mmCIF file of C-alpha atoms and ligand atoms in Angstrom:
data_model
loop_
_atom_site.group_PDB
_atom_site.id
_atom_site.type_symbol
_atom_site.label_atom_id
_atom_site.label_comp_id
_atom_site.label_asym_id
_atom_site.label_seq_id
_atom_site.Cartn_x
_atom_site.Cartn_y
_atom_site.Cartn_z
ATOM 1 C CA MET A 293 107.011 142.178 99.385
ATOM 2 C CA ASN A 294 108.768 141.046 102.576
ATOM 3 C CA LYS A 295 110.254 137.579 101.790
ATOM 4 C CA ALA A 296 108.883 135.958 104.948
ATOM 5 C CA LEU A 297 105.403 137.103 103.949
ATOM 6 C CA GLN A 298 105.520 135.519 100.487
ATOM 7 C CA LYS A 299 104.466 132.149 101.867
ATOM 8 C CA PHE A 300 101.464 133.491 103.796
ATOM 9 C CA PHE A 301 98.036 134.318 102.417
ATOM 10 C CA ILE A 302 94.522 135.022 103.615
ATOM 11 C CA LEU A 303 91.574 132.867 102.585
ATOM 12 C CA GLU A 304 88.112 134.067 103.586
ATOM 13 C CA ARG A 305 85.931 131.440 105.324
ATOM 14 C CA ASP A 306 83.284 131.878 102.617
ATOM 15 C CA ASP A 307 85.883 130.715 100.074
ATOM 16 C CA LEU A 308 86.941 127.565 101.962
ATOM 17 C CA ASP A 309 84.967 125.397 99.551
ATOM 18 C CA THR A 310 87.179 126.582 96.700
ATOM 19 C CA LEU A 311 90.089 124.787 98.389
ATOM 20 C CA PHE A 312 88.144 121.519 98.492
ATOM 21 C CA SER A 313 87.028 121.958 94.870
ATOM 22 C CA ALA A 314 90.587 122.685 93.712
ATOM 23 C CA LEU A 315 91.816 119.538 95.466
ATOM 24 C CA LYS A 316 89.050 117.442 93.918
ATOM 25 C CA ASP A 317 89.735 118.907 90.464
ATOM 26 C CA ALA A 318 93.388 117.942 90.942
ATOM 27 C CA GLY A 319 92.272 114.319 91.478
ATOM 28 C CA PHE A 320 92.416 114.052 95.269
ATOM 29 C CA ASP A 321 89.958 112.174 97.493
ATOM 30 C CA VAL A 322 89.293 114.810 100.129
ATOM 31 C CA VAL A 323 89.025 113.436 103.690
ATOM 32 C CA GLY A 324 88.847 115.295 106.950
ATOM 33 C CA PRO A 325 87.095 115.768 110.284
ATOM 34 C CA THR A 326 83.341 115.325 110.438
ATOM 35 C CA LEU A 327 80.713 114.364 113.017
ATOM 36 C CA GLY A 328 80.065 110.640 113.298
ATOM 37 C CA GLU A 329 79.756 107.879 115.902
ATOM 38 C CA GLY A 330 79.242 110.506 118.626
ATOM 39 C CA ALA A 331 82.701 111.946 118.018
ATOM 40 C CA ILE A 332 84.775 113.906 115.517
ATOM 41 C CA VAL A 333 86.054 111.291 113.091
ATOM 42 C CA TYR A 334 87.839 111.341 109.736
ATOM 43 C CA ASP A 335 85.734 110.639 106.655
ATOM 44 C CA SER A 336 85.068 111.908 103.112
ATOM 45 C CA ILE A 337 84.429 115.639 102.874
ATOM 46 C CA GLY A 338 82.199 117.009 100.126
ATOM 47 C CA THR A 339 81.989 120.663 101.131
ATOM 48 C CA ALA A 340 82.950 122.773 104.132
ATOM 49 C CA GLU A 341 79.475 122.095 105.556
ATOM 50 C CA ASP A 342 80.626 118.516 106.271
ATOM 51 C CA LEU A 343 83.168 119.813 108.816
ATOM 52 C CA PRO A 344 82.117 119.815 112.513
ATOM 53 C CA ILE A 345 81.165 123.498 112.321
ATOM 54 C CA GLY A 346 80.463 124.958 115.740
ATOM 55 C CA TRP A 347 81.461 121.788 117.602
ATOM 56 C CA THR A 348 84.265 121.038 119.992
ATOM 57 C CA GLU A 349 84.977 118.257 122.433
ATOM 58 C CA GLU A 350 85.863 117.765 126.089
ATOM 59 C CA GLN A 351 88.488 115.143 126.798
ATOM 60 C CA GLU A 352 89.751 113.620 130.015
ATOM 61 C CA GLY A 353 91.162 110.255 131.033
ATOM 62 C CA GLY A 354 88.547 107.738 129.868
ATOM 63 C CA ALA A 355 86.093 110.467 128.771
ATOM 64 C CA TYR A 356 85.154 112.172 125.498
ATOM 65 C CA ARG A 357 82.095 114.380 124.958
ATOM 66 C CA LEU A 358 81.048 116.502 122.005
ATOM 67 C CA LYS A 359 80.113 120.020 122.970
ATOM 68 C CA ARG A 360 78.673 123.044 121.150
ATOM 69 C CA ARG A 361 80.936 126.065 120.694
ATOM 70 C CA ASP A 362 79.615 129.585 120.857
ATOM 71 C CA ASP A 363 81.004 130.352 117.387
ATOM 72 C CA ARG A 364 81.025 128.651 113.974
ATOM 73 C CA ALA A 365 84.653 127.545 113.942
ATOM 74 C CA CYS A 366 85.414 124.837 111.390
ATOM 75 C CA PHE A 367 88.399 123.367 113.271
ATOM 76 C CA GLY A 368 87.608 124.292 116.887
ATOM 77 C CA PHE A 369 88.584 120.942 118.437
ATOM 78 C CA THR A 370 91.701 118.787 118.786
ATOM 79 C CA VAL A 371 91.962 115.108 117.830
ATOM 80 C CA GLY A 372 89.345 112.345 118.049
ATOM 81 C CA PRO A 373 89.578 108.548 118.029
ATOM 82 C CA HIS A 374 90.637 108.343 114.379
ATOM 83 C CA SER A 375 94.060 109.099 113.012
ATOM 84 C CA TRP A 376 95.337 109.306 109.439
ATOM 85 C CA LYS A 377 96.795 105.822 109.712
ATOM 86 C CA LYS A 378 93.305 104.604 108.886
ATOM 87 C CA TYR A 379 94.039 105.731 105.295
ATOM 88 C CA LEU A 380 97.795 105.135 105.095
ATOM 89 C CA HIS A 381 97.887 101.847 107.027
ATOM 90 C CA PRO A 382 94.249 100.678 106.965
ATOM 91 C CA PRO A 383 92.701 98.545 109.733
ATOM 92 C CA SER A 384 92.136 95.652 107.316
ATOM 93 C CA ARG A 385 93.505 95.016 103.879
ATOM 94 C CA ARG A 386 93.276 92.000 101.565
ATOM 95 C CA LEU A 387 96.755 90.866 100.556
ATOM 96 C CA TRP A 388 95.732 88.301 97.947
ATOM 97 C CA SER A 389 92.936 85.963 96.971
ATOM 98 C CA ALA A 390 92.962 82.510 95.372
ATOM 99 C CA ALA A 391 90.337 80.728 93.286
ATOM 100 C CA ASN A 392 90.072 77.051 92.427
ATOM 101 C CA GLY A 393 89.790 76.667 88.650
ATOM 102 C CA GLU A 394 90.264 73.930 86.078
ATOM 103 C CA ASP A 395 94.040 74.056 86.484
ATOM 104 C CA GLY A 396 93.954 74.140 90.272
ATOM 105 C CA PHE A 397 94.283 77.164 92.539
ATOM 106 C CA GLU A 398 95.285 80.460 91.023
ATOM 107 C CA VAL A 399 96.623 83.134 93.376
ATOM 108 C CA MET A 400 95.667 86.692 92.470
ATOM 109 C CA PRO A 401 97.665 89.508 94.084
ATOM 110 C CA GLU A 402 95.728 92.540 95.253
ATOM 111 C CA ALA A 403 95.749 95.514 92.867
ATOM 112 C CA PRO A 404 97.903 98.394 94.125
ATOM 113 C CA GLU A 405 96.171 101.272 95.903
ATOM 114 C CA THR A 406 95.383 104.123 93.506
ATOM 115 C CA SER A 407 93.648 106.678 95.774
ATOM 116 C CA ARG A 408 95.346 110.024 96.203
ATOM 117 C CA TYR A 409 94.187 111.463 99.493
ATOM 118 C CA ALA A 410 94.055 115.077 100.534
ATOM 119 C CA PHE A 411 94.008 115.117 104.332
ATOM 120 C CA ILE A 412 92.253 118.190 105.728
ATOM 121 C CA GLY A 413 92.945 119.419 109.248
ATOM 122 C CA VAL A 414 96.125 117.494 110.100
ATOM 123 C CA ARG A 415 97.557 118.586 113.451
ATOM 124 C CA SER A 416 101.250 119.012 114.136
ATOM 125 C CA CYS A 417 101.392 115.906 116.384
ATOM 126 C CA GLU A 418 99.775 113.945 113.555
ATOM 127 C CA ILE A 419 102.368 115.097 111.031
ATOM 128 C CA HIS A 420 105.008 113.787 113.430
ATOM 129 C CA ALA A 421 103.061 110.515 113.754
ATOM 130 C CA ILE A 422 102.958 110.142 109.955
ATOM 131 C CA ARG A 423 106.716 110.720 109.883
ATOM 132 C CA ILE A 424 107.176 107.969 112.444
ATOM 133 C CA GLN A 425 105.176 105.557 110.305
ATOM 134 C CA ASP A 426 107.196 106.691 107.259
ATOM 135 C CA ARG A 427 110.321 105.668 109.181
ATOM 136 C CA VAL A 428 108.827 102.258 109.986
ATOM 137 C CA PHE A 429 107.314 101.448 106.596
ATOM 138 C CA LEU A 430 109.559 103.234 104.127
ATOM 139 C CA GLN A 431 112.964 103.829 105.638
ATOM 140 C CA ASP A 432 114.006 100.466 107.029
ATOM 141 C CA ARG A 433 115.188 97.207 105.478
ATOM 142 C CA TYR A 434 111.770 96.324 104.100
ATOM 143 C CA VAL A 435 109.593 98.834 102.293
ATOM 144 C CA ASN A 436 105.822 98.444 102.582
ATOM 145 C CA GLU A 437 104.716 99.044 98.983
ATOM 146 C CA ASP A 438 101.058 99.537 99.874
ATOM 147 C CA TYR A 439 101.969 102.249 102.385
ATOM 148 C CA ARG A 440 104.269 103.843 99.825
ATOM 149 C CA ALA A 441 101.502 103.971 97.208
ATOM 150 C CA ARG A 442 99.095 105.599 99.674
ATOM 151 C CA ARG A 443 101.620 107.998 101.168
ATOM 152 C CA GLU A 444 103.461 109.240 98.079
ATOM 153 C CA GLY A 445 100.497 110.880 96.443
ATOM 154 C CA CYS A 446 98.924 112.428 99.502
ATOM 155 C CA PHE A 447 98.376 116.129 100.071
ATOM 156 C CA ILE A 448 98.436 117.473 103.615
ATOM 157 C CA VAL A 449 96.426 120.494 104.735
ATOM 158 C CA ALA A 450 97.579 121.125 108.293
ATOM 159 C CA VAL A 451 95.615 123.123 110.837
ATOM 160 C CA GLN A 452 97.441 125.013 113.560
ATOM 161 C CA CYS A 453 95.846 124.111 116.885
ATOM 162 C CA ALA A 454 93.875 126.959 118.416
ATOM 163 C CA GLN A 455 93.144 124.997 121.571
ATOM 164 C CA ALA A 456 94.551 121.980 123.412
ATOM 165 C CA ALA A 457 92.662 119.141 125.050
ATOM 166 C CA ASN A 458 93.109 118.170 128.679
ATOM 167 C CA THR A 459 94.891 115.073 127.459
ATOM 168 C CA CYS A 460 97.353 116.824 125.090
ATOM 169 C CA PHE A 461 101.095 116.935 125.796
ATOM 170 C CA CYS A 462 102.694 117.661 122.406
ATOM 171 C CA VAL A 463 104.821 120.428 123.956
ATOM 172 C CA SER A 464 106.548 117.812 126.145
ATOM 173 C CA MET A 465 107.212 115.627 123.109
ATOM 174 C CA ASN A 466 108.447 118.488 120.905
ATOM 175 C CA THR A 467 105.767 117.719 118.328
ATOM 176 C CA GLY A 468 103.516 120.786 118.467
ATOM 177 C CA PRO A 469 101.300 122.645 118.679
ATOM 178 C CA ARG A 470 102.740 124.556 115.706
ATOM 179 C CA ALA A 471 103.156 122.594 112.459
ATOM 180 C CA ASP A 472 106.474 123.837 111.074
ATOM 181 C CA GLU A 473 106.864 121.500 108.107
ATOM 182 C CA GLY A 474 105.624 118.292 106.533
ATOM 183 C CA PHE A 475 102.514 119.920 105.023
ATOM 184 C CA ASP A 476 101.522 121.281 101.633
ATOM 185 C CA LEU A 477 99.334 124.010 103.128
ATOM 186 C CA ALA A 478 98.761 124.999 106.750
ATOM 187 C CA LEU A 479 95.691 126.894 107.939
ATOM 188 C CA THR A 480 95.310 129.013 111.043
ATOM 189 C CA GLU A 481 91.647 129.714 111.686
ATOM 190 C CA MET A 482 91.059 133.311 112.796
ATOM 191 C CA ILE A 483 87.676 134.491 114.067
ATOM 192 C CA GLU A 484 87.402 138.093 115.242
ATOM 193 C CA GLY A 485 83.868 139.433 115.562
ATOM 194 C CA ASP A 486 82.203 138.977 112.176
ATOM 195 C CA ALA A 487 85.522 138.368 110.415
ATOM 196 C CA HIS A 488 86.179 134.667 109.825
ATOM 197 C CA ARG A 489 89.347 133.959 107.838
ATOM 198 C CA PHE A 490 92.226 131.544 107.470
ATOM 199 C CA LEU A 491 95.891 132.425 107.450
ATOM 200 C CA VAL A 492 97.317 130.019 104.869
ATOM 201 C CA GLU A 493 100.994 129.014 104.868
ATOM 202 C CA MET A 494 102.412 127.482 101.707
ATOM 203 C CA GLY A 495 104.564 124.422 102.434
ATOM 204 C CA SER A 496 105.310 122.823 99.051
ATOM 205 C CA ASP A 497 105.245 123.309 95.283
ATOM 206 C CA VAL A 498 102.018 121.277 95.030
ATOM 207 C CA GLY A 499 100.575 123.504 97.737
ATOM 208 C CA GLU A 500 101.547 126.541 95.656
ATOM 209 C CA GLU A 501 99.782 125.056 92.614
ATOM 210 C CA ILE A 502 96.566 124.564 94.578
ATOM 211 C CA LEU A 503 96.843 128.060 96.068
ATOM 212 C CA GLY A 504 97.039 129.414 92.526
ATOM 213 C CA LYS A 505 93.510 128.114 91.942
ATOM 214 C CA ILE A 506 91.790 129.670 94.939
ATOM 215 C CA PRO A 507 90.977 133.312 95.800
ATOM 216 C CA VAL A 508 93.671 134.212 98.331
ATOM 217 C CA LYS A 509 95.309 137.538 98.998
ATOM 218 C CA PRO A 510 98.724 138.220 100.574
ATOM 219 C CA ALA A 511 98.802 138.230 104.373
ATOM 220 C CA SER A 512 99.939 141.310 106.285
ATOM 221 C CA PRO A 513 102.517 141.353 109.116
ATOM 222 C CA GLU A 514 99.602 141.803 111.551
ATOM 223 C CA ASP A 515 97.922 138.660 110.152
ATOM 224 C CA LEU A 516 101.120 136.710 110.884
ATOM 225 C CA ARG A 517 101.302 138.084 114.401
ATOM 226 C CA ALA A 518 97.652 137.172 114.997
ATOM 227 C CA GLY A 519 98.372 133.615 113.821
ATOM 228 C CA GLU A 520 101.400 133.342 116.131
ATOM 229 C CA ARG A 521 99.354 134.561 119.104
ATOM 230 C CA ILE A 522 96.806 131.775 118.536
ATOM 231 C CA VAL A 523 99.433 129.013 118.568
ATOM 232 C CA ALA A 524 101.308 130.589 121.493
ATOM 233 C CA ALA A 525 98.091 130.565 123.557
ATOM 234 C CA THR A 526 97.523 126.879 122.707
ATOM 235 C CA GLU A 527 101.034 126.052 123.874
ATOM 236 C CA LYS A 528 100.064 127.223 127.353
ATOM 237 C CA GLN A 529 96.923 125.062 127.496
ATOM 238 C CA MET A 530 98.487 121.588 127.540
ATOM 239 C CA GLY A 531 96.458 119.405 129.886
ATOM 240 C CA ARG A 532 99.300 116.970 130.535
ATOM 241 C CA THR A 533 103.080 117.026 130.678
ATOM 242 C CA LEU A 534 105.571 114.228 130.327
ATOM 243 C CA ASP A 535 109.110 114.648 131.609
ATOM 244 C CA THR A 536 111.076 112.973 128.808
ATOM 245 C CA GLN A 537 114.461 113.547 130.422
ATOM 246 C CA GLY A 538 116.142 110.113 130.541
ATOM 247 C CA VAL A 539 112.789 108.323 130.072
ATOM 248 C CA ARG A 540 114.350 105.688 127.830
ATOM 249 C CA GLU A 541 116.797 104.713 130.550
ATOM 250 C CA LEU A 542 114.202 105.105 133.321
ATOM 251 C CA LEU A 543 111.869 102.515 131.822
ATOM 252 C CA ALA A 544 114.616 100.176 130.691
ATOM 253 C CA ASN A 545 116.074 100.216 134.217
ATOM 254 C CA ASN A 546 112.775 99.612 135.994
ATOM 255 C CA GLN A 547 111.404 96.518 134.353
ATOM 256 C CA ASP A 548 110.471 94.882 137.657
ATOM 257 C CA HIS A 549 109.056 98.018 139.278
ATOM 258 C CA SER A 550 106.015 97.389 141.473
ATOM 259 C CA ARG A 551 104.071 100.042 139.501
ATOM 260 C CA TRP A 552 103.636 97.543 136.652
ATOM 261 C CA ASP A 553 101.573 95.373 139.017
ATOM 262 C CA GLN A 554 99.418 98.333 140.027
ATOM 263 C CA VAL A 555 98.655 99.371 136.448
ATOM 264 C CA ALA A 556 98.028 95.741 135.460
ATOM 265 C CA SER A 557 95.369 95.476 138.163
ATOM 266 C CA ARG A 558 93.406 98.202 136.304
ATOM 267 C CA CYS A 559 94.267 97.441 132.672
ATOM 268 C CA LEU A 560 91.642 95.422 130.783
ATOM 269 C CA SER A 561 93.987 94.430 127.937
ATOM 270 C CA CYS A 562 91.298 95.832 125.636
ATOM 271 C CA ALA A 563 93.849 97.191 123.124
ATOM 272 C CA ASN A 564 92.001 100.526 122.715
ATOM 273 C CA CYS A 565 95.202 102.460 123.349
ATOM 274 C CA THR A 566 96.975 100.766 120.459
ATOM 275 C CA MET A 567 94.022 101.089 118.072
ATOM 276 C CA VAL A 568 93.732 104.860 118.564
ATOM 277 C CA CYS A 569 97.476 105.507 118.656
ATOM 278 C CA PRO A 570 98.628 107.169 115.418
ATOM 279 C CA THR A 571 102.047 105.498 115.551
ATOM 280 C CA CYS A 572 101.165 101.888 116.527
ATOM 281 C CA PHE A 573 101.578 99.750 113.429
ATOM 282 C CA CYS A 574 101.394 96.060 114.412
ATOM 283 C CA THR A 575 99.309 93.709 112.310
ATOM 284 C CA THR A 576 98.339 90.074 112.099
ATOM 285 C CA VAL A 577 97.515 87.970 109.048
ATOM 286 C CA GLU A 578 94.367 85.877 108.703
ATOM 287 C CA ASP A 579 93.462 83.353 106.020
ATOM 288 C CA VAL A 580 89.796 82.779 105.216
ATOM 289 C CA THR A 581 87.971 80.471 102.828
ATOM 290 C CA ASP A 582 84.395 80.408 101.632
ATOM 291 C CA ILE A 583 82.115 77.487 102.425
ATOM 292 C CA THR A 584 82.830 75.723 99.113
ATOM 293 C CA GLY A 585 86.563 75.746 99.685
ATOM 294 C CA ASP A 586 87.046 77.141 96.155
ATOM 295 C CA HIS A 587 87.914 80.651 97.206
ATOM 296 C CA ALA A 588 90.500 81.756 99.741
ATOM 297 C CA GLU A 589 91.761 85.152 100.872
ATOM 298 C CA ARG A 590 94.591 86.440 103.021
ATOM 299 C CA TRP A 591 93.874 89.585 105.052
ATOM 300 C CA GLN A 592 96.127 91.851 107.037
ATOM 301 C CA ARG A 593 94.459 93.352 110.126
ATOM 302 C CA TRP A 594 95.613 95.697 112.863
ATOM 303 C CA ASP A 595 96.723 93.742 115.900
ATOM 304 C CA SER A 596 97.913 94.837 119.303
ATOM 305 C CA CYS A 597 100.614 93.886 121.782
ATOM 306 C CA PHE A 598 97.749 93.721 124.311
ATOM 307 C CA THR A 599 96.243 90.570 122.768
ATOM 308 C CA MET A 600 97.318 87.186 124.048
ATOM 309 C CA ASP A 601 97.806 85.847 120.532
ATOM 310 C CA PHE A 602 100.138 88.636 119.515
ATOM 311 C CA SER A 603 103.133 87.122 121.292
ATOM 312 C CA TYR A 604 102.095 83.503 120.770
ATOM 313 C CA LEU A 605 104.982 81.287 119.824
ATOM 314 C CA HIS A 606 104.707 77.493 119.732
ATOM 315 C CA GLY A 607 103.573 76.411 123.186
ATOM 316 C CA GLY A 608 102.155 79.697 124.483
ATOM 317 C CA SER A 609 102.301 83.474 124.719
ATOM 318 C CA VAL A 610 105.587 85.126 125.565
ATOM 319 C CA ARG A 611 103.682 87.908 127.323
ATOM 320 C CA ALA A 612 101.026 85.948 129.170
ATOM 321 C CA SER A 613 100.263 88.516 131.885
ATOM 322 C CA THR A 614 98.606 91.934 131.562
ATOM 323 C CA ARG A 615 101.569 93.306 133.515
ATOM 324 C CA SER A 616 104.007 92.164 130.834
ATOM 325 C CA ARG A 617 101.779 93.409 128.025
ATOM 326 C CA TYR A 618 101.304 96.918 129.456
ATOM 327 C CA ARG A 619 105.026 97.101 130.247
ATOM 328 C CA GLN A 620 105.832 96.023 126.692
ATOM 329 C CA TRP A 621 103.577 98.747 125.273
ATOM 330 C CA LEU A 622 104.864 101.602 127.429
ATOM 331 C CA THR A 623 108.535 100.663 127.256
ATOM 332 C CA HIS A 624 108.261 100.224 123.494
ATOM 333 C CA LYS A 625 106.620 103.636 123.020
ATOM 334 C CA LEU A 626 109.062 105.595 125.130
ATOM 335 C CA SER A 627 112.203 103.497 125.387
ATOM 336 C CA SER A 628 112.970 100.647 122.967
ATOM 337 C CA TRP A 629 111.360 102.599 120.069
ATOM 338 C CA VAL A 630 114.395 104.892 120.328
ATOM 339 C CA ASP A 631 116.724 101.912 119.820
ATOM 340 C CA GLN A 632 114.677 100.711 116.863
ATOM 341 C CA PHE A 633 113.771 103.926 115.079
ATOM 342 C CA GLU A 634 115.871 106.727 116.636
ATOM 343 C CA SER A 635 112.908 108.650 118.055
ATOM 344 C CA SER A 636 110.216 108.282 120.658
ATOM 345 C CA GLY A 637 107.140 106.335 119.523
ATOM 346 C CA CYS A 638 104.843 108.850 121.217
ATOM 347 C CA VAL A 639 103.824 112.241 119.811
ATOM 348 C CA GLY A 640 101.781 113.397 122.814
ATOM 349 C CA CYS A 641 98.355 113.354 121.117
ATOM 350 C CA GLY A 642 96.688 112.005 124.273
ATOM 351 C CA ARG A 643 94.367 109.586 122.453
ATOM 352 C CA CYS A 644 95.450 106.584 124.543
ATOM 353 C CA ILE A 645 94.493 108.507 127.711
ATOM 354 C CA THR A 646 91.081 109.630 126.456
ATOM 355 C CA TRP A 647 90.072 106.299 124.969
ATOM 356 C CA CYS A 648 91.287 104.044 127.770
ATOM 357 C CA PRO A 649 88.060 102.827 129.412
ATOM 358 C CA VAL A 650 89.696 102.833 132.843
ATOM 359 C CA ALA A 651 91.589 106.118 132.346
ATOM 360 C CA ILE A 652 95.108 104.731 132.477
ATOM 361 C CA ASP A 653 97.391 107.644 131.687
ATOM 362 C CA LEU A 654 100.918 107.048 130.416
ATOM 363 C CA THR A 655 102.108 110.434 131.727
ATOM 364 C CA GLU A 656 100.961 109.400 135.212
ATOM 365 C CA GLU A 657 102.587 105.972 134.923
ATOM 366 C CA VAL A 658 105.944 107.427 133.892
ATOM 367 C CA SER A 659 105.795 109.994 136.636
ATOM 368 C CA ALA A 660 104.986 107.323 139.253
ATOM 369 C CA ILE A 661 107.935 105.205 138.150
ATOM 370 C CA ARG A 662 110.181 108.264 138.111
ATOM 371 C CA SER A 663 109.213 109.280 141.615
ATOM 372 C CA SER A 664 110.093 105.887 143.069
ATOM 373 C CA ALA A 665 112.598 104.488 140.594
ATOM 374 C CA GLU A 666 113.702 101.083 141.752
ATOM 375 C CA GLN A 667 116.434 100.510 139.152
ATOM 376 C CA THR A 668 115.635 96.844 138.576
ATOM 377 C CA GLY A 669 116.900 96.461 134.996
ATOM 378 C CA SER A 670 120.339 96.838 133.480
ATOM 379 C CA PRO A 671 121.334 100.384 132.486
ATOM 380 C CA PRO A 672 121.552 100.945 128.712
ATOM 381 C CA GLU A 673 123.855 103.478 127.107
ATOM 382 C CA ASP A 674 122.610 107.058 126.891
ATOM 383 C CA LYS A 675 120.620 108.103 123.768
ATOM 384 C CA GLY A 676 118.135 110.800 122.757
ATOM 385 C CA HIS A 677 114.499 110.132 123.401
ATOM 386 C CA ASP A 678 112.157 112.674 121.845
ATOM 387 C CA HIS A 679 111.524 114.303 118.486
ATOM 388 C CA GLU A 680 113.742 116.881 116.870
ATOM 389 C CA LYS A 681 111.985 120.186 116.567
ATOM 390 C CA SER A 682 112.158 121.278 112.957
HETATM 391 S S1 LIG B 292 101.158 106.675 123.003
HETATM 392 FE FE1 LIG B 292 99.218 107.765 123.412
HETATM 393 S S2 LIG B 292 99.769 109.952 123.483
HETATM 394 FE FE2 LIG B 292 101.485 108.847 122.546
HETATM 395 S S3 LIG B 292 101.113 108.983 120.307
HETATM 396 FE FE3 LIG B 292 100.177 107.045 121.019
HETATM 397 S S4 LIG B 292 98.035 107.562 121.496
HETATM 398 FE FE4 LIG B 292 99.167 109.511 121.335
HETATM 399 S S1 LIG B 293 95.843 100.672 129.010
HETATM 400 FE FE1 LIG B 293 93.614 101.090 128.875
HETATM 401 S S2 LIG B 293 93.189 101.164 126.667
HETATM 402 FE FE2 LIG B 293 95.186 100.172 126.910
HETATM 403 S S3 LIG B 293 94.725 97.968 126.999
HETATM 404 FE FE3 LIG B 293 94.760 98.698 129.140
HETATM 405 S S4 LIG B 293 92.615 99.210 129.601
HETATM 406 FE FE4 LIG B 293 92.763 99.072 127.346
#
């Protein structure tokens, strides 16, 4: 067999459940896209029937609507308000608890996470977002052990995007739409007339083991070409573009640009953009006690640079104005993130555009600053600013 073909197989749609069963038999908690809360969200998946079969969505700045498709595609949509960080870096997590006993307070550390997740339907931009969080939590001075426990055992089933949303710009960020690596298996959904099949690409040894348990057959060169055509068509559908050329320097040099005042007059400081962003990772810590005072707990919760408390130091908030908070968010994503983590903090998923209640669009903000750059900051040295294409 042609060597390039040895990694590609065909799985019939009717056999999709065998993939989920094989993952469950191997001990994974299978999670993936499903209908919920008026959107496509990530939750536990029992069988293929739990997927949003025959549904898609329409996205625009500040707008998201579910819509029926005219076929029974299982993955015929893009990304919703959830991202995989909800499993790898959960919105709230107890760090420890303490109980008052005969010998005084005893502090009990939280038991380590033992779930092994299989993520179904991970898009290329999301694989890049997971990599960014890997860099933050695992590859710096301090390793987040909880993240490590969740991340190390997880199995990734990617899905090659067969359509882009109006808010997508992964092509600009070099993060998609094709998932090239970082997955165990990658599916391309192919529907032609009555034929409904998946082209399956093997991406790891664990992926190969799972493939060995499901009824696949080798893909043909024409199957590969059909898969490539699907992703190539998606590439041309991007609803947004972001010119990343020199964006790190552009934002760093324009810290007093009048555009920050304009965007601040619309921004509600609601923090939606940071909650839906798959790379944002900031948290706060809260201590709680019960009414008796005999039981106390410390919780970690997602926080946002848009809240007043986030930058509170003794005496007040460092970023007291909405202008300074929006500027902090955007310049961190596209500029100072590069200094911190050697890549952009944005993967072009478009969630922050869709879920902003007043339709603030970072691609529009960057373009406005670019078109009337006022050069009000001090110029930093030149560095790269987007993601390396694998
Ligand atoms: S900044 Fe917006 S487009 Fe970029 S990764 Fe975050 S949510 Fe997606
Ligand atoms: S940019 Fe939009 S989503 Fe983000 S804090 Fe402002 S109003 Fe909320």
